[in-house]
XYZ file of C-alpha atoms in Angstrom:
327
model
C 118.265 87.422 84.131
C 120.425 86.997 87.091
C 123.063 89.283 86.347
C 126.927 88.750 88.194
C 128.989 90.897 90.019
C 133.019 90.394 89.053
C 133.479 88.411 92.597
C 131.403 86.391 91.848
C 132.162 85.693 88.657
C 135.790 85.378 89.535
C 134.513 83.390 92.857
C 133.160 80.507 89.576
C 136.013 80.569 88.210
C 138.257 80.401 90.953
C 136.204 76.874 92.277
C 136.107 75.213 89.181
C 139.501 75.757 88.324
C 142.527 73.335 89.388
C 144.241 73.798 92.407
C 148.483 73.781 92.990
C 151.270 72.393 94.927
C 155.137 74.072 95.132
C 157.004 70.802 94.347
C 159.609 71.177 93.443
C 163.418 72.813 93.892
C 166.321 74.119 91.690
C 170.084 75.024 93.606
C 171.375 77.417 91.631
C 170.300 76.178 89.190
C 170.687 72.632 89.509
C 167.476 70.480 89.468
C 166.322 69.040 92.296
C 163.051 68.016 91.475
C 160.763 67.067 94.247
C 164.055 65.504 96.446
C 163.749 67.549 99.759
C 160.119 69.089 99.292
C 157.389 67.009 101.583
C 154.321 67.095 99.278
C 150.742 68.008 100.771
C 148.669 65.131 101.032
C 146.196 67.284 98.171
C 147.287 70.319 96.130
C 143.749 71.788 97.727
C 144.578 74.812 100.058
C 145.150 75.618 103.481
C 141.518 78.144 104.719
C 141.799 78.357 108.694
C 144.965 80.625 109.463
C 144.777 79.530 112.970
C 145.899 75.580 111.129
C 148.639 73.630 112.200
C 148.356 72.951 108.615
C 149.443 76.568 108.347
C 152.996 75.332 109.363
C 153.641 72.483 106.435
C 151.013 72.102 105.221
C 148.040 69.123 105.339
C 149.116 65.874 105.654
C 152.541 66.313 103.761
C 154.622 63.106 102.927
C 158.705 63.259 104.240
C 160.484 64.349 102.023
C 163.301 61.709 100.749
C 166.558 63.872 102.156
C 167.971 66.941 102.237
C 169.147 69.717 99.860
C 172.235 70.575 100.316
C 172.420 75.458 100.213
C 175.327 77.558 99.938
C 174.205 80.808 101.931
C 173.832 83.670 99.718
C 172.620 81.578 96.305
C 169.729 81.409 94.672
C 167.328 78.759 95.550
C 163.838 78.410 92.810
C 160.781 77.420 94.412
C 158.437 75.660 91.918
C 155.007 75.351 91.938
C 152.300 73.315 89.636
C 149.351 72.395 89.222
C 149.248 68.687 89.606
C 152.131 67.144 90.803
C 154.962 65.816 88.707
C 153.148 68.208 85.762
C 156.451 70.345 85.121
C 154.967 71.655 81.431
C 155.034 75.678 81.368
C 151.556 75.638 79.061
C 149.836 75.277 82.160
C 149.406 78.521 84.492
C 151.405 77.186 88.235
C 147.647 77.640 89.384
C 144.849 79.446 87.402
C 141.503 80.578 87.891
C 142.663 84.253 88.953
C 144.336 82.807 92.315
C 145.573 86.044 92.546
C 147.801 87.085 95.412
C 151.580 87.110 97.070
C 154.089 84.837 96.841
C 156.310 84.639 99.832
C 158.768 82.435 101.478
C 159.831 81.907 105.078
C 162.511 79.537 106.447
C 162.950 77.660 110.260
C 166.422 77.077 111.497
C 165.915 73.748 113.278
C 168.342 71.364 114.665
C 167.391 68.094 111.916
C 165.165 69.237 108.628
C 164.326 65.600 108.436
C 161.994 65.415 112.115
C 161.493 69.179 112.641
C 157.624 69.605 112.989
C 157.603 73.398 111.081
C 156.441 74.303 115.156
C 159.650 76.842 116.050
C 160.251 80.263 114.360
C 159.959 81.827 111.021
C 161.455 83.776 109.417
C 160.745 86.049 106.086
C 163.653 86.140 103.717
C 161.184 86.731 101.104
C 157.946 88.361 99.382
C 156.299 89.542 96.249
C 152.763 91.277 96.791
C 151.612 93.583 94.750
C 152.401 96.750 92.425
C 149.952 99.183 91.265
C 148.329 98.688 87.662
C 147.134 102.845 86.741
C 145.583 101.300 84.280
C 143.517 98.835 85.369
C 140.387 98.815 87.422
C 140.134 97.208 90.010
C 142.936 94.522 91.533
C 142.380 91.564 89.380
C 144.100 94.271 87.186
C 147.545 94.778 89.172
C 150.749 93.550 89.357
C 150.447 89.680 91.532
C 153.173 87.765 93.453
C 151.093 84.608 91.456
C 151.246 86.489 87.963
C 154.819 86.122 88.336
C 154.804 82.903 89.080
C 152.530 82.030 85.774
C 154.622 83.795 83.632
C 157.892 82.229 85.088
C 156.774 78.377 84.651
C 155.644 78.461 88.159
C 159.182 79.700 89.127
C 160.138 82.088 91.616
C 163.526 82.482 92.411
C 164.883 83.088 96.071
C 168.085 83.998 97.580
C 169.403 82.293 100.597
C 171.156 84.792 102.809
C 174.729 84.958 103.021
C 175.071 85.867 107.373
C 172.772 82.672 108.188
C 174.432 80.222 110.509
C 174.905 76.838 109.064
C 172.108 73.970 109.857
C 169.901 72.438 109.540
C 166.245 74.704 107.696
C 162.959 74.336 106.913
C 162.256 76.792 103.816
C 158.006 76.707 103.198
C 157.334 78.629 100.550
C 153.701 79.653 100.667
C 150.827 81.399 97.606
C 147.502 83.421 99.625
C 145.299 83.376 96.233
C 142.491 86.196 97.650
C 140.545 85.458 94.231
C 137.675 84.723 97.525
C 139.195 86.299 100.792
C 136.321 89.327 100.476
C 134.792 87.471 103.062
C 136.356 85.891 106.750
C 137.906 82.530 105.504
C 138.012 82.893 102.142
C 141.359 83.135 101.781
C 143.524 80.187 99.926
C 146.978 79.498 101.006
C 149.066 77.339 99.108
C 152.555 75.793 100.745
C 154.841 73.564 100.808
C 158.183 72.923 103.510
C 161.369 71.951 101.493
C 164.558 70.524 104.241
C 167.108 71.978 103.549
C 170.955 72.109 105.435
C 172.385 75.774 104.629
C 176.620 75.595 104.377
C 178.940 78.158 104.950
C 177.259 81.269 106.095
C 178.891 84.230 108.214
C 176.453 83.136 111.139
C 175.943 86.994 111.920
C 171.763 86.396 111.413
C 168.907 87.489 114.333
C 166.323 88.213 112.303
C 163.326 87.924 114.764
C 160.602 85.023 114.244
C 156.464 84.466 114.537
C 154.999 80.973 114.310
C 152.731 78.916 112.698
C 149.946 79.469 113.478
C 149.763 83.296 115.061
C 151.588 84.832 112.431
C 148.210 85.288 110.672
C 144.585 86.676 111.704
C 142.295 85.703 109.092
C 141.175 89.633 110.057
C 144.734 90.875 108.763
C 144.246 93.044 105.942
C 146.414 90.859 103.192
C 143.544 88.562 104.977
C 141.057 89.895 104.479
C 140.661 91.697 100.666
C 137.735 91.769 98.490
C 141.284 92.686 95.161
C 138.167 92.959 92.731
C 137.388 96.366 93.515
C 140.176 98.991 92.860
C 143.298 98.218 95.767
C 145.318 101.494 97.331
C 147.194 99.163 99.055
C 148.086 95.814 99.953
C 150.195 94.854 102.826
C 151.353 91.329 102.912
C 150.448 89.880 105.542
C 153.173 88.209 107.747
C 156.095 89.917 109.302
C 158.984 92.615 106.959
C 160.955 90.744 105.239
C 164.262 90.611 107.758
C 167.131 93.161 106.513
C 168.806 89.544 104.273
C 166.234 89.196 102.317
C 165.203 90.548 99.330
C 161.759 91.234 98.119
C 161.104 90.818 94.852
C 158.481 94.365 93.200
C 155.427 93.012 91.840
C 154.902 93.272 87.646
C 158.669 92.932 87.410
C 159.364 89.516 84.935
C 161.356 86.232 84.958
C 164.763 86.697 85.165
C 168.272 83.624 86.478
C 166.640 80.404 87.031
C 163.424 81.739 86.538
C 163.740 82.381 83.031
C 166.861 79.826 81.397
C 166.308 76.950 83.963
C 164.038 74.269 81.829
C 163.721 70.514 83.120
C 166.107 67.998 81.509
C 168.319 70.755 80.682
C 171.200 69.308 82.804
C 171.963 66.594 85.490
C 170.181 65.942 88.311
C 171.547 65.542 91.819
C 170.394 61.899 94.227
C 170.121 63.225 97.477
C 171.736 60.357 99.441
C 169.346 57.430 101.032
C 169.598 55.488 104.616
C 171.124 53.067 105.108
C 169.776 49.846 105.118
C 167.199 51.090 102.545
C 165.283 48.287 101.651
C 163.598 49.158 97.343
C 161.418 47.390 95.195
C 160.982 47.564 91.340
C 158.303 50.428 91.139
C 156.338 49.384 87.267
C 155.031 51.887 86.025
C 157.329 54.672 87.819
C 157.741 57.340 84.944
C 161.015 58.782 86.378
C 164.616 58.127 85.304
C 166.202 57.647 88.869
C 166.048 54.025 89.621
C 168.345 53.741 91.363
C 167.051 55.878 94.769
C 163.854 54.775 96.728
C 160.938 56.359 97.636
C 159.457 55.735 100.751
C 155.949 54.696 101.311
C 153.408 57.458 100.216
C 156.372 59.546 98.871
C 156.666 60.926 94.486
C 157.510 57.666 92.267
C 156.811 58.509 88.722
C 154.953 60.903 87.108
C 155.687 63.700 84.134
C 158.217 64.732 84.039
C 159.373 63.612 87.376
C 162.640 62.356 88.284
C 163.073 61.598 91.393
C 163.739 57.406 92.487
C 161.103 54.960 90.462
C 161.499 51.930 93.098
C 159.138 52.227 95.993
C 160.822 50.780 99.472
C 159.567 47.287 100.375
C 156.309 46.353 100.912
C 154.202 48.883 98.477
C 154.574 49.679 94.818
C 153.912 52.481 92.488
C 151.079 52.448 91.547
C 149.130 56.139 89.338
C 146.977 58.179 91.709
C 146.480 61.214 89.022
C 147.774 59.646 85.697
C 148.955 60.788 83.909
C 151.142 63.186 86.216
C 151.490 61.433 89.871
C 152.450 58.215 90.416
C 152.782 56.814 95.197
C 153.970 54.547 96.903
C 151.564 52.634 98.203
């Protein structure tokens, strides 16, 4: 009978499991949902680190607007396997997709139109910690395990010394279950559009570009986590001095532990002047007074954003009951 290594079994499990998307954002515990998220065209990963999809994923939909954030406050990124499914009953990303959680920011002139080609600096990471009771990297502590334990949520402090203005915030998971061969790492990222207010303006972090920040041969990209690990180097630059690092395995705190969908008011971002909406059947949300643009989300399980579609499009179920889109 054919035998299977742990790595083979993990790869098979990973291929069978659903992928995932960073899709919602909380600001100081207030739920903005997906309003300022550029939702990727699918929940599949990026595997080519030289691709421009490394910036904000492949074919992201335009975000509805920009989330206002005060420098020094905390935002909470949220990941789930299906868009619109914000239930805690499923893992944020399944299939033993273990790896780090990383967050970058980029100062831009207009977060609504920036393409992600400007420089990025790392403001957060939750990487790896050894589990002395384990026998392989699969048994160790990982940022992804923390994400799964906290209902897909990860608290990220916006540095207090940033200059006020527009930023893109890029949340990323690097899944390493098939990373033992070149091109095997799976990268999942979403860009959020922010307007930061009240910063001291003293920050001058060094930046990297996507693509370019990672190489396929980086030790944090090309790694067999199914063997015993003595160390793990999170890809990319160090977290800059104003950012934060979470120790893998340290548990849920803040909004990670206490925030619950529907527990408070959901703010609505202002619409562009002159937009025209048509009522969208089957939207599935409660925010019917605003307008979703073509190809944006308009409904689905747990969705609380716009349920009306811009004139000329209608809300259609794409992945029922989780996701409906204006088409």
